[in-house]
Amino acid sequence: MGTWNNDAEALLDEHPRAYKDIGEVMDNQSDLVKVEHRLKTILHYKGT
């Protein structure tokens, strides 16, 4: 079973809401962890 789509621009690698907001996650566990550094993403690269 599968799906077929001829429109490559309409395809998503993953759902936009696949990941939770990291700031919210860290705030919710502030009683469990101590944040020492926050890293900023500057580039996403995926090969095919």
One Martini backbone bead per residue (centre of mass of N, CA, C, O) as a GRO file, in nm:
protein
   48
    1MET     BB    1   0.100   0.033   0.019
    2GLY     BB    2   0.033   0.371  -0.115
    3THR     BB    3   0.153   0.668  -0.274
    4TRP     BB    4   0.085   0.921  -0.535
    5ASN     BB    5   0.293   1.199  -0.672
    6ASN     BB    6   0.362   1.447  -0.932
    7ASP     BB    7   0.403   1.687  -0.715
    8ALA     BB    8   0.693   1.782  -0.571
    9GLU     BB    9   0.605   2.056  -0.423
   10ALA     BB   10   0.374   1.903  -0.241
   11LEU     BB   11   0.583   1.769  -0.084
   12LEU     BB   12   0.662   1.626   0.234
   13ASP     BB   13   0.890   1.518   0.457
   14GLU     BB   14   0.729   1.661   0.695
   15HIS     BB   15   0.543   1.761   0.930
   16PRO     BB   16   0.523   2.076   1.066
   17ARG     BB   17   0.420   1.926   1.357
   18ALA     BB   18   0.645   1.704   1.440
   19TYR     BB   19   0.759   1.929   1.628
   20LYS     BB   20   0.835   2.078   1.904
   21ASP     BB   21   0.885   2.347   2.086
   22ILE     BB   22   1.180   2.389   2.251
   23GLY     BB   23   1.109   2.615   2.449
   24GLU     BB   24   0.860   2.477   2.573
   25VAL     BB   25   0.995   2.218   2.664
   26MET     BB   26   1.207   2.348   2.853
   27ASP     BB   27   1.006   2.498   3.033
   28ASN     BB   28   0.850   2.232   3.128
   29GLN     BB   29   1.156   2.118   3.246
   30SER     BB   30   1.293   2.320   3.462
   31ASP     BB   31   1.290   2.111   3.714
   32LEU     BB   32   1.509   1.902   3.556
   33VAL     BB   33   1.677   2.137   3.417
   34LYS     BB   34   1.979   2.311   3.301
   35VAL     BB   35   2.034   2.581   3.111
   36GLU     BB   36   2.344   2.675   2.942
   37HIS     BB   37   2.259   2.648   2.630
   38ARG     BB   38   2.180   2.801   2.311
   39LEU     BB   39   2.106   2.692   1.996
   40LYS     BB   40   2.148   2.791   1.650
   41THR     BB   41   2.012   2.759   1.350
   42ILE     BB   42   2.175   2.802   1.014
   43LEU     BB   43   2.144   2.499   0.884
   44HIS     BB   44   1.989   2.294   0.633
   45TYR     BB   45   2.075   1.956   0.521
   46LYS     BB   46   1.981   1.751   0.234
   47GLY     BB   47   2.011   1.452   0.091
   48THR     BB   48   1.953   1.213  -0.198
   0.00000   0.00000   0.00000
